[in-house]
Short mmCIF file of C-alpha atoms and ligand atoms in Angstrom, two decimals:
data_model
loop_
_atom_site.label_atom_id
_atom_site.label_comp_id
_atom_site.label_asym_id
_atom_site.label_seq_id
_atom_site.Cartn_x
_atom_site.Cartn_y
_atom_site.Cartn_z
CA UNK A 1 0.00 0.02 -0.01
CA UNK A 2 1.11 3.50 -0.73
CA UNK A 3 0.12 6.70 0.99
CA UNK A 4 -1.56 9.57 -0.75
CA UNK A 5 0.77 12.58 -1.22
CA UNK A 6 0.59 16.35 -1.41
CA UNK A 7 3.13 19.18 -1.40
CA UNK A 8 5.11 20.09 1.69
CA UNK A 9 4.52 23.79 1.15
CA UNK A 10 2.93 26.30 -1.26
CA UNK A 11 4.88 27.56 -4.19
CA UNK A 12 4.18 30.03 -7.06
CA UNK A 13 5.40 30.93 -10.50
CA UNK A 14 4.36 33.43 -13.18
CA UNK A 15 4.06 33.19 -16.89
CA UNK A 16 1.61 33.68 -19.85
CA UNK A 17 -1.35 31.68 -21.19
CA UNK A 18 -0.36 30.14 -24.59
CA UNK A 19 -3.75 30.73 -26.17
CA UNK A 20 -5.01 33.74 -24.15
CA UNK A 21 -1.65 35.61 -24.12
CA UNK A 22 -2.51 36.77 -20.54
CA UNK A 23 -0.16 37.09 -17.68
CA UNK A 24 -0.96 34.63 -14.94
CA UNK A 25 0.35 33.68 -11.48
CA UNK A 26 0.08 30.02 -10.60
CA UNK A 27 0.33 28.77 -7.06
CA UNK A 28 0.39 25.09 -6.04
CA UNK A 29 -0.86 24.61 -2.47
CA UNK A 30 -0.97 21.51 -0.18
CA UNK A 31 -4.41 19.80 0.14
CA UNK A 32 -5.87 17.19 2.40
CA UNK A 33 -6.28 13.49 1.63
CA UNK A 34 -9.04 12.44 -0.84
CA UNK A 35 -9.51 16.02 -2.06
CA UNK A 36 -7.75 15.29 -5.39
CA UNK A 37 -6.43 17.91 -7.76
CA UNK A 38 -8.55 21.00 -7.97
CA UNK A 39 -8.15 24.33 -9.85
CA UNK A 40 -9.13 27.46 -8.04
CA UNK A 41 -9.64 30.91 -9.70
CA UNK A 42 -8.69 33.57 -7.06
CA UNK A 43 -9.80 36.20 -9.46
CA UNK A 44 -13.30 34.74 -9.24
CA UNK A 45 -13.51 34.69 -5.52
CA UNK A 46 -11.91 31.33 -5.25
CA UNK A 47 -14.42 29.26 -7.25
CA UNK A 48 -13.12 25.81 -7.98
CA UNK A 49 -13.14 23.20 -10.69
CA UNK A 50 -11.93 19.69 -9.94
CA UNK A 51 -9.64 18.02 -12.43
CA UNK A 52 -11.98 15.21 -13.54
CA UNK A 53 -13.41 14.19 -16.87
CA UNK A 54 -16.86 15.23 -15.59
CA UNK A 55 -15.73 18.87 -15.88
CA UNK A 56 -13.96 18.80 -19.30
CA UNK A 57 -15.20 21.93 -20.98
CA UNK A 58 -13.76 22.90 -24.31
CA UNK A 59 -10.98 21.32 -26.21
CA UNK A 60 -9.28 23.94 -28.51
CA UNK A 61 -5.71 22.81 -29.08
CA UNK A 62 -5.55 22.33 -25.31
CA UNK A 63 -7.58 20.74 -22.59
CA UNK A 64 -9.92 22.97 -20.61
CA UNK A 65 -12.07 22.42 -17.53
CA UNK A 66 -15.34 24.18 -16.68
CA UNK A 67 -17.89 24.21 -13.99
CA UNK A 68 -20.63 26.92 -13.70
CA UNK A 69 -18.80 30.25 -14.22
CA UNK A 70 -15.28 28.82 -13.73
CA UNK A 71 -13.09 27.81 -16.48
CA UNK A 72 -9.38 26.84 -16.66
CA UNK A 73 -7.60 26.09 -19.93
CA UNK A 74 -4.38 24.25 -20.91
CA UNK A 75 -4.26 22.05 -17.86
CA UNK A 76 -2.59 19.06 -19.44
CA UNK A 77 1.12 19.74 -18.96
CA UNK A 78 0.73 20.69 -15.29
CA UNK A 79 -1.50 17.62 -14.59
CA UNK A 80 1.07 15.34 -16.26
CA UNK A 81 3.77 16.65 -13.99
CA UNK A 82 1.61 16.34 -10.80
CA UNK A 83 0.42 12.79 -11.46
CA UNK A 84 3.86 11.57 -12.74
CA UNK A 85 5.40 12.81 -9.47
CA UNK A 86 2.70 11.04 -7.42
CA UNK A 87 0.87 14.14 -6.23
CA UNK A 88 -2.69 12.97 -5.39
CA UNK A 89 -4.00 16.10 -3.72
CA UNK A 90 -3.23 19.74 -4.56
CA UNK A 91 -4.98 23.06 -5.08
CA UNK A 92 -3.83 24.88 -8.24
CA UNK A 93 -4.67 28.52 -7.80
CA UNK A 94 -4.72 30.89 -10.79
CA UNK A 95 -5.56 34.58 -11.22
CA UNK A 96 -6.48 34.17 -14.90
CA UNK A 97 -8.25 31.55 -17.03
CA UNK A 98 -5.19 29.74 -18.38
CA UNK A 99 -2.31 27.80 -16.83
CA UNK A 100 0.96 29.46 -17.91
CA UNK A 101 2.71 27.64 -20.80
CA UNK A 102 6.20 28.32 -19.38
CA UNK A 103 8.60 26.84 -21.92
CA UNK A 104 6.06 24.57 -23.60
CA UNK A 105 7.10 21.48 -21.62
CA UNK A 106 6.45 20.09 -18.14
CA UNK A 107 9.86 20.61 -16.84
CA UNK A 108 9.22 24.00 -15.16
CA UNK A 109 6.30 22.35 -13.34
CA UNK A 110 8.59 19.50 -12.24
CA UNK A 111 11.09 22.00 -10.77
CA UNK A 112 8.21 23.79 -8.92
CA UNK A 113 7.00 20.54 -7.40
CA UNK A 114 10.48 19.39 -6.33
CA UNK A 115 11.10 22.87 -4.80
CA UNK A 116 7.89 22.65 -2.74
CA UNK A 117 8.71 19.05 -1.71
CA UNK A 118 6.36 16.26 -1.08
CA UNK A 119 4.41 15.23 2.02
CA UNK A 120 2.79 11.86 2.68
CA UNK A 121 -0.77 11.85 3.98
CA UNK A 122 -2.37 9.29 6.27
CA UNK A 123 -4.74 7.85 3.61
CA UNK A 124 -4.19 5.09 1.09
CA UNK A 125 -3.75 5.79 -2.59
CA UNK A 126 -5.94 3.90 -4.96
CA UNK A 127 -4.90 2.85 -8.45
CA UNK A 128 -7.15 2.14 -11.38
CA UNK A 129 -6.00 -1.28 -12.52
CA UNK A 130 -7.13 -2.26 -16.06
CA UNK A 131 -8.64 -5.73 -16.19
CA UNK A 132 -9.61 -5.95 -19.84
CA UNK A 133 -8.85 -4.02 -22.98
CA UNK A 134 -10.81 -0.86 -23.96
CA UNK A 135 -10.48 1.17 -27.08
CA UNK A 136 -11.85 4.10 -28.90
CA UNK A 137 -11.24 5.20 -32.46
CA UNK A 138 -12.32 8.19 -34.58
CA UNK A 139 -11.29 8.00 -38.26
CA UNK A 140 -7.57 7.34 -38.40
CA UNK A 141 -7.01 8.19 -34.70
CA UNK A 142 -7.15 5.55 -32.03
CA UNK A 143 -6.48 4.94 -28.36
CA UNK A 144 -6.74 1.81 -26.26
CA UNK A 145 -5.67 0.50 -22.89
CA UNK A 146 -4.57 -3.09 -22.01
CA UNK A 147 -3.93 -4.83 -18.66
CA UNK A 148 -0.30 -4.47 -17.53
CA UNK A 149 1.46 -4.65 -14.22
CA UNK A 150 2.49 -1.06 -14.37
CA UNK A 151 1.69 2.22 -16.31
CA UNK A 152 3.23 2.02 -19.72
CA UNK A 153 2.45 4.30 -22.73
CA UNK A 154 3.00 3.61 -26.46
CA UNK A 155 2.36 6.60 -28.81
CA UNK A 156 2.79 6.93 -32.53
CA UNK A 157 2.27 9.97 -34.71
CA UNK A 158 2.20 10.55 -38.48
CA UNK A 159 1.87 13.91 -40.04
CA UNK A 160 2.03 14.92 -43.68
CA UNK A 161 5.46 16.67 -43.17
CA UNK A 162 8.86 15.28 -44.04
CA UNK A 163 10.04 15.81 -40.42
CA UNK A 164 7.20 14.01 -38.85
CA UNK A 165 6.08 11.30 -41.11
CA UNK A 166 6.37 8.71 -38.40
CA UNK A 167 7.50 8.74 -34.77
CA UNK A 168 6.68 6.06 -32.21
CA UNK A 169 7.84 5.43 -28.58
CA UNK A 170 6.95 3.03 -25.71
CA UNK A 171 8.00 3.91 -22.24
CA UNK A 172 7.20 2.61 -18.76
CA UNK A 173 6.16 5.81 -16.74
CA UNK A 174 7.78 6.29 -13.37
CA UNK A 175 8.68 9.53 -11.86
CA UNK A 176 12.24 9.34 -12.98
CA UNK A 177 11.48 8.18 -16.54
CA UNK A 178 8.92 10.96 -16.88
CA UNK A 179 11.40 13.57 -15.62
CA UNK A 180 14.17 12.39 -17.94
CA UNK A 181 12.39 11.36 -21.16
CA UNK A 182 9.08 13.14 -21.25
CA UNK A 183 8.87 16.27 -19.26
CA UNK A 184 11.34 18.32 -21.18
CA UNK A 185 9.44 17.67 -24.57
CA UNK A 186 7.86 20.90 -25.77
CA UNK A 187 4.52 21.51 -27.49
CA UNK A 188 4.71 22.00 -31.28
CA UNK A 189 2.85 23.60 -34.06
CA UNK A 190 3.20 24.12 -37.84
CA UNK A 191 4.07 27.63 -39.07
CA UNK A 192 1.14 27.39 -41.57
CA UNK A 193 -1.25 26.78 -38.60
CA UNK A 194 -0.03 29.76 -36.52
CA UNK A 195 -1.88 32.38 -38.58
CA UNK A 196 -5.09 30.38 -38.63
CA UNK A 197 -4.83 29.78 -34.80
CA UNK A 198 -4.33 33.62 -34.26
CA UNK A 199 -7.39 34.43 -36.46
CA UNK A 200 -9.38 32.20 -34.11
CA UNK A 201 -8.00 34.12 -31.08
CA UNK A 202 -5.68 31.20 -30.17
CA UNK A 203 -1.87 31.03 -29.58
CA UNK A 204 -1.81 34.72 -28.73
CA UNK A 205 0.95 33.96 -26.18
CA UNK A 206 2.72 31.69 -28.46
CA UNK A 207 6.36 32.24 -29.46
CA UNK A 208 9.62 30.46 -30.12
CA UNK A 209 10.18 30.59 -26.39
CA UNK A 210 7.32 28.33 -25.58
CA UNK A 211 6.60 26.12 -28.70
CA UNK A 212 8.48 24.35 -31.39
CA UNK A 213 7.40 25.81 -34.70
CA UNK A 214 7.76 23.69 -37.72
CA UNK A 215 8.25 25.34 -41.05
CA UNK A 216 8.34 23.69 -44.51
CA UNK A 217 12.01 22.67 -44.31
CA UNK A 218 12.61 22.34 -40.58
CA UNK A 219 12.13 23.63 -37.07
CA UNK A 220 12.40 27.41 -36.56
CA UNK A 221 13.73 27.18 -32.98
CA UNK A 222 17.22 25.62 -33.77
CA UNK A 223 18.08 22.64 -31.65
CA UNK A 224 15.48 20.13 -30.69
CA UNK A 225 15.73 18.63 -27.05
CA UNK A 226 15.29 15.09 -28.51
CA UNK A 227 15.21 13.89 -32.16
CA UNK A 228 11.73 12.53 -31.40
CA UNK A 229 10.62 15.43 -29.21
CA UNK A 230 7.24 15.49 -30.95
CA UNK A 231 6.11 11.94 -30.04
CA UNK A 232 7.41 12.50 -26.53
CA UNK A 233 5.28 15.56 -26.25
CA UNK A 234 2.24 13.48 -27.27
CA UNK A 235 3.04 11.11 -24.41
CA UNK A 236 3.25 14.13 -22.15
CA UNK A 237 -0.25 15.34 -23.44
CA UNK A 238 -1.90 11.89 -23.00
CA UNK A 239 -0.65 11.46 -19.48
CA UNK A 240 -2.01 14.78 -18.55
CA UNK A 241 -5.39 14.21 -20.20
CA UNK A 242 -5.74 10.70 -18.84
CA UNK A 243 -5.04 12.17 -15.28
CA UNK A 244 -8.65 13.26 -15.53
CA UNK A 245 -9.85 9.81 -14.62
CA UNK A 246 -8.80 10.78 -11.10
CA UNK A 247 -6.62 7.73 -10.20
CA UNK A 248 -3.10 6.68 -11.19
CA UNK A 249 -3.55 4.08 -13.92
CA UNK A 250 -2.02 0.60 -14.03
CA UNK A 251 -2.24 -0.48 -17.60
CA UNK A 252 -0.65 -0.08 -21.02
CA UNK A 253 -1.99 2.87 -22.90
CA UNK A 254 -1.57 2.74 -26.69
CA UNK A 255 -2.45 5.74 -28.83
CA UNK A 256 -2.12 6.55 -32.58
CA UNK A 257 -2.48 10.10 -33.91
CA UNK A 258 -4.52 11.18 -30.92
CA UNK A 259 -5.23 14.66 -29.65
CA UNK A 260 -6.83 16.24 -26.58
CA UNK A 261 -10.43 15.51 -27.83
CA UNK A 262 -9.83 11.74 -28.26
CA UNK A 263 -7.78 11.53 -25.05
CA UNK A 264 -10.34 13.11 -22.84
CA UNK A 265 -13.23 11.17 -24.58
CA UNK A 266 -11.25 8.03 -23.89
CA UNK A 267 -10.69 9.03 -20.21
CA UNK A 268 -14.52 9.31 -19.87
CA UNK A 269 -15.05 6.02 -21.73
CA UNK A 270 -12.63 4.23 -19.30
CA UNK A 271 -14.48 5.61 -16.25
CA UNK A 272 -17.89 4.65 -17.67
CA UNK A 273 -16.97 1.10 -18.29
CA UNK A 274 -16.34 0.19 -14.71
CA UNK A 275 -16.35 -3.59 -15.35
CA UNK A 276 -13.20 -3.15 -17.24
CA UNK A 277 -11.01 -1.98 -14.27
CA UNK A 278 -10.90 -2.17 -10.53
CA UNK A 279 -9.49 0.15 -7.85
CA UNK A 280 -6.57 -1.50 -5.96
CA UNK A 281 -4.36 -0.25 -3.19
CA UNK A 282 -1.10 -1.46 -4.62
CA UNK A 283 0.27 -1.15 -8.11
CA UNK A 284 1.46 -4.77 -8.17
CA UNK A 285 -1.79 -6.23 -6.80
CA UNK A 286 -2.35 -9.31 -8.94
CA UNK A 287 -5.55 -9.68 -10.88
CA UNK A 288 -6.52 -12.45 -8.55
CA UNK A 289 -6.69 -9.84 -5.81
CA UNK A 290 -9.32 -7.91 -7.78
CA UNK A 291 -12.19 -9.61 -5.82
CA UNK A 292 -10.71 -8.12 -2.68
CA UNK A 293 -10.94 -4.70 -4.16
CA UNK A 294 -14.56 -4.78 -5.27
CA UNK A 295 -15.86 -3.07 -2.19
CA UNK A 296 -13.66 -0.11 -3.09
CA UNK A 297 -15.20 -0.01 -6.52
CA UNK A 298 -18.64 -0.11 -5.06
CA UNK A 299 -17.78 2.68 -2.84
CA UNK A 300 -16.61 4.68 -5.91
CA UNK A 301 -19.93 4.04 -7.78
CA UNK A 302 -21.90 5.06 -4.72
CA UNK A 303 -19.92 8.28 -4.49
CA UNK A 304 -20.40 9.05 -8.15
ZN1 ZN B 1 0.80 19.65 -25.07
#
């Protein structure tokens, strides 16, 4: 059994929203056991929206959450950093509607969490352990999850661009593999899309400081952080989007050409099909132990 975790102390940073272009201060604050990850808008009197699929509200080149009058956009990179470092409970306070994009990766959020430190709580963490495969596809995009004894992600991408015709990667996700191989990978966009995005009022805060921009013949930013930085960023995105199931996942996630819309639809699909998974108290609980975990799942159903 593992204990739930939160941060040892509060910590803040400032940046701009990728799509809104607005300045924003972000604070991460310790939170009690079983309170999960919640976004709080201090510019709206402290109204909150929990980071769950139930509150997905608007997917526009980023994942947004909404509840009543509260919305928070571009939550995925921060969520990926929090869940990969095993932070179960935290309040994310913002004074603007969008999480800062920082350098386009999750590394600045990793630094922030590490500076704050981690504190164990006196409640047991529950993992969502996949018992049978689930899948979802839309056109040529697909995503699936299979039973596995740990959290593993396979992602493949294919774009109609010579730099990006095919990239694929499989990685077992632990805090250290995430920090080393995934967190530094930056978001990317195509130069020919930038103007279209701006006409839609998006990417207003975008620059070469916070996104890889791909022109016809190469990237405009100079050096990539990894030769396959693009597919690594897709793994970062899917970890952040799947965090909206509300539990650390024990299973092998396999996605091809996905995006935020497919990722978040799949997170909802997984939660709905509650016979395909069980909640367990240990990542290596064998499938045979699933029967012992059923009361926990019943408790989950009752609560939702
Ligand atoms: Zn992203």
